[in-house]
Coordinates of C-alpha atoms in Angstrom, one line a residue:
X1 CA 50.0 14.9 55.0
X2 CA 50.8 11.7 56.9
X3 CA 49.6 11.7 60.6
X4 CA 52.5 13.0 62.8
X5 CA 53.2 9.7 65.2
X6 CA 54.9 12.7 67.8
X7 CA 52.0 14.6 68.0
X8 CA 49.8 11.5 69.0
X9 CA 52.5 10.4 71.3
X10 CA 52.4 14.1 73.1
X11 CA 48.9 13.5 73.8
X12 CA 49.5 9.9 75.2
X13 CA 52.2 11.3 77.1
X14 CA 50.4 14.4 78.3
X15 CA 47.3 12.0 79.5
X16 CA 49.6 9.5 81.4
X17 CA 51.4 12.2 83.5
X18 CA 48.2 13.9 84.2
X19 CA 46.4 10.8 85.3
X20 CA 49.8 9.7 87.4
X21 CA 49.8 13.1 88.7
X22 CA 46.5 13.5 90.1
X23 CA 46.8 9.9 91.6
X24 CA 49.8 10.5 93.2
X25 CA 49.1 13.7 95.1
X26 CA 45.7 12.4 96.0
X27 CA 45.6 11.9 99.8
X28 CA 42.9 10.1 101.6
X29 CA 42.3 10.0 105.4
X30 CA 39.6 8.3 107.7
X31 CA 38.3 10.2 110.5
X32 CA 37.2 8.5 113.6
X33 CA 33.6 9.0 112.5
X34 CA 34.2 7.3 109.5
X35 CA 33.9 10.5 107.1
X36 CA 36.9 10.4 104.3
X37 CA 38.7 13.6 104.0
X38 CA 41.5 14.5 101.4
X39 CA 44.6 16.5 103.0
X40 CA 46.2 18.6 100.5
X41 CA 49.6 17.5 99.8
X42 CA 51.1 20.3 98.2
X43 CA 49.8 22.7 100.9
X44 CA 51.1 19.9 103.7
X45 CA 54.3 19.1 102.3
X46 CA 56.2 22.0 100.8
X47 CA 58.7 20.2 98.7
X48 CA 56.1 18.2 96.9
X49 CA 55.1 21.3 94.9
X50 CA 58.3 21.1 92.7
X51 CA 56.8 17.5 91.5
X52 CA 54.7 20.1 89.6
X53 CA 57.2 20.8 87.2
X54 CA 57.0 17.3 85.7
X55 CA 53.3 16.8 86.2
X56 CA 52.1 20.2 84.8
X57 CA 52.2 18.9 81.1
X58 CA 49.0 20.7 79.9
X59 CA 51.2 22.8 77.5
X60 CA 51.6 19.8 75.5
X61 CA 47.9 19.2 75.1
X62 CA 47.4 22.8 73.5
X63 CA 50.6 22.6 71.2
X64 CA 49.3 19.2 69.9
X65 CA 45.8 20.7 69.4
X66 CA 47.2 23.8 67.6
X67 CA 49.4 21.4 65.4
X68 CA 46.1 19.4 64.4
X69 CA 44.1 22.4 63.7
X70 CA 46.7 23.9 61.8
X71 CA 46.2 21.0 59.4
X72 CA 42.5 20.5 59.6
X73 CA 41.1 23.9 59.5
X74 CA 43.0 25.0 55.9
X75 CA 42.1 21.6 54.7
X76 CA 38.5 22.1 55.3
X77 CA 38.5 25.8 54.1
X78 CA 40.5 24.7 51.1
X79 CA 37.5 22.0 50.4
X80 CA 35.1 25.3 50.6
X81 CA 33.7 24.8 54.2
X82 CA 33.2 27.2 56.8
X83 CA 34.5 27.9 60.2
X84 CA 31.0 26.5 61.5
X85 CA 31.2 23.7 59.8
X86 CA 34.5 23.0 60.9
X87 CA 34.1 24.0 64.5
X88 CA 31.0 22.1 64.9
X89 CA 32.5 18.4 64.2
X90 CA 35.3 19.4 66.0
X91 CA 33.5 20.3 69.3
X92 CA 31.5 17.2 69.5
X93 CA 34.5 15.1 69.7
X94 CA 34.7 16.8 72.9
X95 CA 31.0 17.2 73.9
X96 CA 29.8 13.7 73.5
X97 CA 32.1 11.9 75.8
X98 CA 31.8 14.9 78.1
X99 CA 28.2 14.9 78.2
X100 CA 28.0 11.0 78.8
X101 CA 30.7 11.7 81.6
X102 CA 28.6 14.5 83.0
X103 CA 25.0 12.7 82.9
X104 CA 26.2 9.7 84.8
X105 CA 27.9 11.5 87.6
X106 CA 24.8 13.9 88.0
X107 CA 22.4 10.9 88.0
X108 CA 24.8 9.6 90.7
X109 CA 25.0 13.1 92.4
X110 CA 20.9 13.0 92.3
X111 CA 20.6 9.5 93.7
X112 CA 23.1 10.3 96.7
X113 CA 21.2 13.7 97.4
X114 CA 18.4 11.9 97.4
X115 CA 19.6 9.1 100.0
X116 CA 20.9 11.9 102.2
X117 CA 24.6 11.2 101.8
X118 CA 26.7 14.0 104.0
X119 CA 26.7 17.3 101.8
X120 CA 30.3 17.7 102.7
X121 CA 31.2 14.4 101.3
X122 CA 29.1 14.6 98.2
X123 CA 30.4 18.3 97.4
X124 CA 34.2 17.0 97.8
X125 CA 33.3 14.0 95.8
X126 CA 31.7 16.5 93.0
X127 CA 34.6 18.6 93.1
X128 CA 37.2 15.8 92.7
X129 CA 35.1 14.6 89.7
X130 CA 34.7 17.8 87.8
X131 CA 38.6 19.1 88.7
X132 CA 40.0 18.5 85.2
X133 CA 37.2 20.1 83.4
X134 CA 38.9 23.5 83.3
X135 CA 40.5 22.5 80.1
X136 CA 37.4 21.9 78.3
X137 CA 35.8 25.4 77.9
X138 CA 39.3 26.9 77.4
X139 CA 40.1 24.4 74.6
X140 CA 36.5 25.0 72.9
X141 CA 37.2 28.8 72.9
X142 CA 40.5 28.1 71.4
X143 CA 39.0 25.8 69.0
X144 CA 36.2 28.7 67.7
X145 CA 39.1 31.1 67.7
X146 CA 41.0 29.1 65.3
X147 CA 40.0 30.7 61.8
X148 CA 41.2 34.1 62.7
X149 CA 44.2 32.7 65.0
X150 CA 45.3 30.8 61.9
X151 CA 44.8 33.6 59.8
X152 CA 46.8 36.0 61.6
X153 CA 49.6 33.0 61.8
X154 CA 49.8 33.1 57.9
X155 CA 50.2 36.9 58.0
X156 CA 52.6 37.3 60.8
X157 CA 54.0 33.8 61.8
X158 CA 56.1 33.9 64.8
X159 CA 55.3 37.3 65.8
X160 CA 51.8 36.2 66.9
X161 CA 52.7 34.3 69.7
X162 CA 55.1 37.1 70.9
X163 CA 52.5 39.6 70.9
X164 CA 49.8 37.1 73.1
X165 CA 52.5 36.7 75.4
X166 CA 53.2 40.3 76.0
X167 CA 49.4 41.1 76.4
X168 CA 49.4 38.3 78.8
X169 CA 52.4 39.6 80.8
X170 CA 50.2 42.9 80.9
X171 CA 47.4 41.3 82.1
X172 CA 49.2 39.3 84.7
X173 CA 50.5 42.6 86.1
X174 CA 46.9 44.0 86.6
X175 CA 46.1 40.7 88.4
X176 CA 49.4 40.7 90.9
X177 CA 50.1 44.7 91.3
X178 CA 46.4 46.5 90.3
X179 CA 44.5 43.5 91.8
X180 CA 42.1 44.2 88.6
X181 CA 39.2 41.8 89.2
X182 CA 38.0 39.7 86.0
X183 CA 40.8 40.6 83.9
X184 CA 42.9 37.6 84.6
X185 CA 40.4 35.2 82.6
X186 CA 42.0 36.8 79.5
X187 CA 45.0 34.7 80.5
X188 CA 43.4 31.5 80.1
X189 CA 42.9 32.2 76.3
X190 CA 46.2 34.2 76.0
X191 CA 48.8 31.9 77.9
X192 CA 47.2 28.6 76.7
X193 CA 46.6 30.2 73.3
X194 CA 50.5 30.9 73.0
X195 CA 51.0 26.9 73.2
X196 CA 48.4 26.6 70.8
X197 CA 49.5 29.2 68.4
X198 CA 52.9 27.6 68.7
X199 CA 51.2 24.6 67.3
X200 CA 50.6 26.4 64.3
X201 CA 54.4 27.6 63.8
X202 CA 55.9 24.1 64.5
X203 CA 53.6 22.5 61.9
X204 CA 54.7 25.1 59.4
X205 CA 58.5 24.6 60.2
X206 CA 58.8 28.1 61.6
X207 CA 60.2 26.4 65.1
X208 CA 62.5 24.1 63.7
X209 CA 63.9 25.7 60.6
X210 CA 66.5 27.3 62.6
X211 CA 68.6 24.6 65.1
X212 CA 68.9 27.0 67.7
X213 CA 65.4 28.1 68.1
X214 CA 64.0 25.0 70.4
X215 CA 67.1 25.2 72.6
X216 CA 66.9 29.1 73.2
X217 CA 62.9 28.4 73.8
X218 CA 63.8 25.9 76.4
X219 CA 66.8 27.7 78.2
X220 CA 64.9 31.0 77.6
X221 CA 61.7 30.0 79.3
X222 CA 63.4 28.3 82.0
X223 CA 65.5 31.2 83.0
X224 CA 62.5 33.5 83.1
X225 CA 60.7 30.7 85.2
X226 CA 63.4 30.6 87.6
X227 CA 63.7 34.6 87.9
X228 CA 59.9 34.7 88.1
X229 CA 59.9 32.4 91.1
X230 CA 63.1 33.3 92.8
X231 CA 63.0 36.9 92.5
X232 CA 59.3 37.6 91.8
X233 CA 56.0 37.0 93.8
X234 CA 55.1 33.6 92.1
X235 CA 55.3 30.1 93.6
X236 CA 57.1 27.3 92.0
X237 CA 53.8 25.2 92.2
X238 CA 52.7 25.1 88.5
X239 CA 49.1 23.6 90.4
X240 CA 46.5 25.4 92.5
X241 CA 47.6 25.3 96.0
X242 CA 45.0 26.6 98.6
X243 CA 46.1 29.8 100.2
X244 CA 48.9 30.7 97.8
X245 CA 48.4 34.2 95.9
X246 CA 49.3 34.7 93.4
X247 CA 49.0 31.6 92.0
X248 CA 50.4 30.0 88.6
X249 CA 47.0 28.3 87.2
X250 CA 43.7 30.3 88.3
X251 CA 44.4 32.4 86.1
X252 CA 47.4 31.3 84.3
X253 CA 50.5 33.7 85.4
X254 CA 53.7 35.0 83.7
X255 CA 55.4 31.8 85.4
X256 CA 53.1 29.5 83.6
X257 CA 53.6 31.6 80.5
X258 CA 57.4 30.9 80.9
X259 CA 56.8 27.3 81.8
X260 CA 54.7 27.0 78.5
X261 CA 57.9 28.2 76.5
X262 CA 60.2 25.8 78.1
X263 CA 58.1 23.0 77.4
X264 CA 57.5 23.8 74.0
X265 CA 61.3 24.0 73.7
X266 CA 62.0 20.9 75.5
X267 CA 59.2 19.1 73.1
X268 CA 61.2 20.1 69.8
X269 CA 64.5 19.1 71.2
X270 CA 63.2 15.6 72.0
X271 CA 61.3 15.3 68.8
X272 CA 64.0 13.7 66.6
X273 CA 65.0 10.8 69.3
X274 CA 61.1 10.1 70.1
X275 CA 60.3 9.9 66.5
X276 CA 63.0 7.3 65.7
X277 CA 61.7 5.2 68.5
X278 CA 57.9 5.6 67.6
X279 CA 59.2 4.1 64.2
X280 CA 59.4 1.0 65.8
X281 CA 55.9 -0.8 65.5
X282 CA 56.3 -2.4 68.6
X283 CA 56.8 0.8 70.6
X284 CA 53.9 2.3 68.5
X285 CA 51.3 -0.6 69.3
X286 CA 51.9 0.6 72.8
X287 CA 51.3 4.5 72.6
X288 CA 48.5 4.3 70.0
X289 CA 46.0 2.6 72.2
X290 CA 46.8 5.2 75.0
X291 CA 46.1 8.0 72.4
X292 CA 43.0 6.5 71.3
X293 CA 41.2 6.7 74.5
X294 CA 42.9 9.9 75.5
X295 CA 39.4 11.4 76.2
X296 CA 38.2 8.6 78.2
X297 CA 41.2 8.5 80.6
X298 CA 41.0 12.4 81.0
X299 CA 37.4 12.3 82.1
X300 CA 37.1 9.3 84.2
X301 CA 40.6 8.8 85.9
X302 CA 39.4 9.9 89.3
X303 CA 36.6 7.5 89.3
X304 CA 39.3 4.8 90.4
X305 CA 40.1 7.0 93.6
X306 CA 36.4 6.8 94.7
X307 CA 36.3 3.2 94.0
X308 CA 39.5 2.4 96.0
X309 CA 38.2 4.8 98.7
X310 CA 34.8 3.0 99.2
X311 CA 36.6 -0.4 99.0
X312 CA 39.8 0.6 101.5
X313 CA 39.3 3.6 103.5
X314 CA 35.6 3.6 104.5
X315 CA 36.1 0.1 105.6
X316 CA 39.3 1.0 107.6
X317 CA 41.4 -1.5 105.6
X318 CA 43.8 0.9 104.1
X319 CA 46.8 1.5 106.5
X320 CA 47.5 5.4 107.1
X321 CA 50.9 6.3 108.0
X322 CA 51.5 10.2 108.4
X323 CA 51.2 12.2 105.3
X324 CA 54.4 12.7 103.8
X325 CA 56.2 10.1 105.8
X326 CA 58.3 7.5 104.0
X327 CA 55.8 4.6 104.6
X328 CA 53.3 6.9 102.9
X329 CA 55.5 7.5 100.0
X330 CA 56.1 3.8 100.0
X331 CA 52.3 2.9 99.8
X332 CA 52.3 5.1 96.8
X333 CA 53.3 2.4 94.7
X334 CA 50.5 0.0 95.3
X335 CA 48.2 2.7 95.5
X336 CA 49.0 3.4 91.9
X337 CA 48.9 0.1 90.8
X338 CA 45.9 -0.8 92.3
X339 CA 44.1 2.4 90.6
X340 CA 45.7 1.8 87.1
X341 CA 43.9 -1.9 87.2
X342 CA 40.6 -0.2 88.5
X343 CA 41.0 2.2 85.6
X344 CA 41.4 -0.4 83.0
X345 CA 38.4 -2.0 84.2
X346 CA 36.6 1.2 83.6
X347 CA 37.6 1.7 80.2
X348 CA 37.0 -1.6 79.3
X349 CA 33.4 -1.3 80.9
X350 CA 32.9 1.8 78.7
X351 CA 33.5 0.5 75.3
X352 CA 30.1 -0.4 74.5
X353 CA 29.4 3.4 75.3
X354 CA 32.0 4.6 73.5
X355 CA 31.0 2.7 70.3
X356 CA 27.4 4.0 70.7
X357 CA 29.2 7.7 70.8
X358 CA 31.0 6.8 67.9
X359 CA 28.2 5.9 65.9
X360 CA 26.1 8.9 67.1
X361 CA 29.0 11.0 66.1
X362 CA 29.5 9.9 62.6
X363 CA 25.4 10.4 61.8
X364 CA 26.2 13.8 62.5
X365 CA 27.5 13.7 58.7
X366 CA 30.8 14.9 57.3
X367 CA 32.4 18.3 57.7
X368 CA 29.5 20.5 55.9
X369 CA 28.3 23.7 55.9
X370 CA 25.4 24.9 58.6
X371 CA 22.2 26.5 57.6
X372 CA 21.6 27.6 60.8
X373 CA 25.1 28.5 62.3
X374 CA 23.4 30.5 65.1
X375 CA 22.4 27.1 66.8
X376 CA 26.1 25.7 67.0
X377 CA 27.3 29.3 68.2
X378 CA 24.5 29.5 70.9
X379 CA 24.8 26.0 71.8
X380 CA 29.0 26.5 72.3
X381 CA 27.9 29.2 74.5
X382 CA 25.8 27.4 76.8
X383 CA 28.4 24.6 76.8
X384 CA 31.5 26.5 77.7
X385 CA 29.4 28.4 80.5
X386 CA 28.1 25.1 82.0
X387 CA 31.6 23.3 81.9
X388 CA 33.2 26.4 83.2
X389 CA 30.9 26.5 86.1
X390 CA 31.4 22.9 86.8
X391 CA 35.0 23.4 86.8
X392 CA 34.8 26.0 89.3
X393 CA 32.1 24.5 91.6
X394 CA 32.1 20.9 90.9
X395 CA 29.2 18.4 90.3
X396 CA 27.4 18.8 93.6
X397 CA 28.2 22.5 95.0
X398 CA 27.1 22.4 98.7
X399 CA 26.1 18.8 98.3
X400 CA 23.0 20.2 96.0
X401 CA 22.4 19.0 92.4
X402 CA 23.5 21.8 90.0
X403 CA 20.4 21.8 88.0
X404 CA 21.2 25.3 85.7
X405 CA 24.5 24.1 84.5
X406 CA 23.4 20.6 84.0
X407 CA 20.2 22.1 81.8
X408 CA 23.1 24.2 80.1
X409 CA 25.2 21.4 79.2
X410 CA 22.1 19.3 77.9
X411 CA 20.8 22.1 75.8
X412 CA 23.9 23.3 74.5
X413 CA 25.5 19.9 73.1
X414 CA 21.8 19.4 71.7
X415 CA 22.1 22.5 69.7
X416 CA 25.5 21.6 68.5
X417 CA 24.1 18.3 67.5
X418 CA 21.0 19.7 65.8
X419 CA 23.2 22.2 63.9
X420 CA 25.5 19.3 62.7
X421 CA 22.5 17.0 61.8
X422 CA 20.6 20.0 59.7
X423 CA 23.7 20.0 58.0
X424 CA 24.2 16.4 57.4
X425 CA 20.7 15.8 56.2
X426 CA 20.4 19.0 54.1
X427 CA 19.6 18.2 50.2
X428 CA 22.6 18.8 47.8
X429 CA 22.2 21.9 46.1
X430 CA 22.3 21.2 42.4
X431 CA 25.5 22.9 40.8
X432 CA 24.9 25.6 37.6
X433 CA 25.7 22.7 35.2
X434 CA 23.0 20.0 36.9
X435 CA 20.4 22.8 37.0
X436 CA 20.5 24.1 33.3
X437 CA 21.2 20.7 32.0
X438 CA 24.7 21.0 30.8
X439 CA 27.3 18.4 31.5

């Protein structure tokens, strides 16, 4: 099957909005003593929480991921491959650039800690550099669950995401009404898993076979979201705001589930027009490079904020109008432009390292079965735990180097690579015909 340009566009579009959204709501203030703080725009200027309806675009990541997995996993299985073989190669696409990024950030944290950088500042910077990491363990878990999820899709079709959504609503009742601890963690897999599962349905035509379905999804999800926000206990913000309880992202709530359905419906409605636009080579030449560097942009997009903070805020050169004022919003335009230029330089500087990672990835071999699959599963467990810890506490909790998650990430990624290299270097097993001398 030819590659769907629209799916690649969704990844690129989502990346652009994630980057712009994070940059837009990031506010920096230089205190009289020279210390830089980052007041929370969404908590300070309440109306900005409505902006998250535009910038909360993560459902598209999981939808596109499910669409892609719904093609690659059946092809791998049809060729005789196993779940471990498919997952190992897929996981490395995330783990290698993530490991490089994490290693460089942790090295910087170690240097700054040894230089007695203020613990509060280091903790804030470490959190900013890891704020996007929540996506990675969730996506790895959904990738690991792809074989049974796809098998369920083949048997029950569109009923699977419906059932997952109902279970997610039950979990949210326990979280909001009963305050059951830890059960909400299930919704990271259930709510985002609905978008992932809908990717299977989209690929197989279940969501587009009947013309009203996308419109019903968009309208129904929007009405449910409005009811849950207007009449229910949920805030409008689709990004975590300090002090809000319940929130919509930590864990994903019923309102977030409604927004997933809304966004998928809107995505399907827009598909025909956008596909016609993407058929123009001039447009595609703009979109394709963004998609090709999506992981780099996702991981590194907060580094320009630190560069600009050091260059303009620590030196006192940046004007600092009142947060949320007309002058402050006016300065968002040069702010975004400067950050974009810095990020372009970062991406350019990282190209040699990315080429090295690509070569390393290719040396792990083609999609093959694994002799010691336990290495893969243990490695992924360590990676998921380490990435989740970074997502929650950042790269410098309390201004200190997080040794255990750092070791876990290194060991986990090494085990995944070792499992892949074991498969790649395994001697080819002779077929029965070769072994017996028959042609």
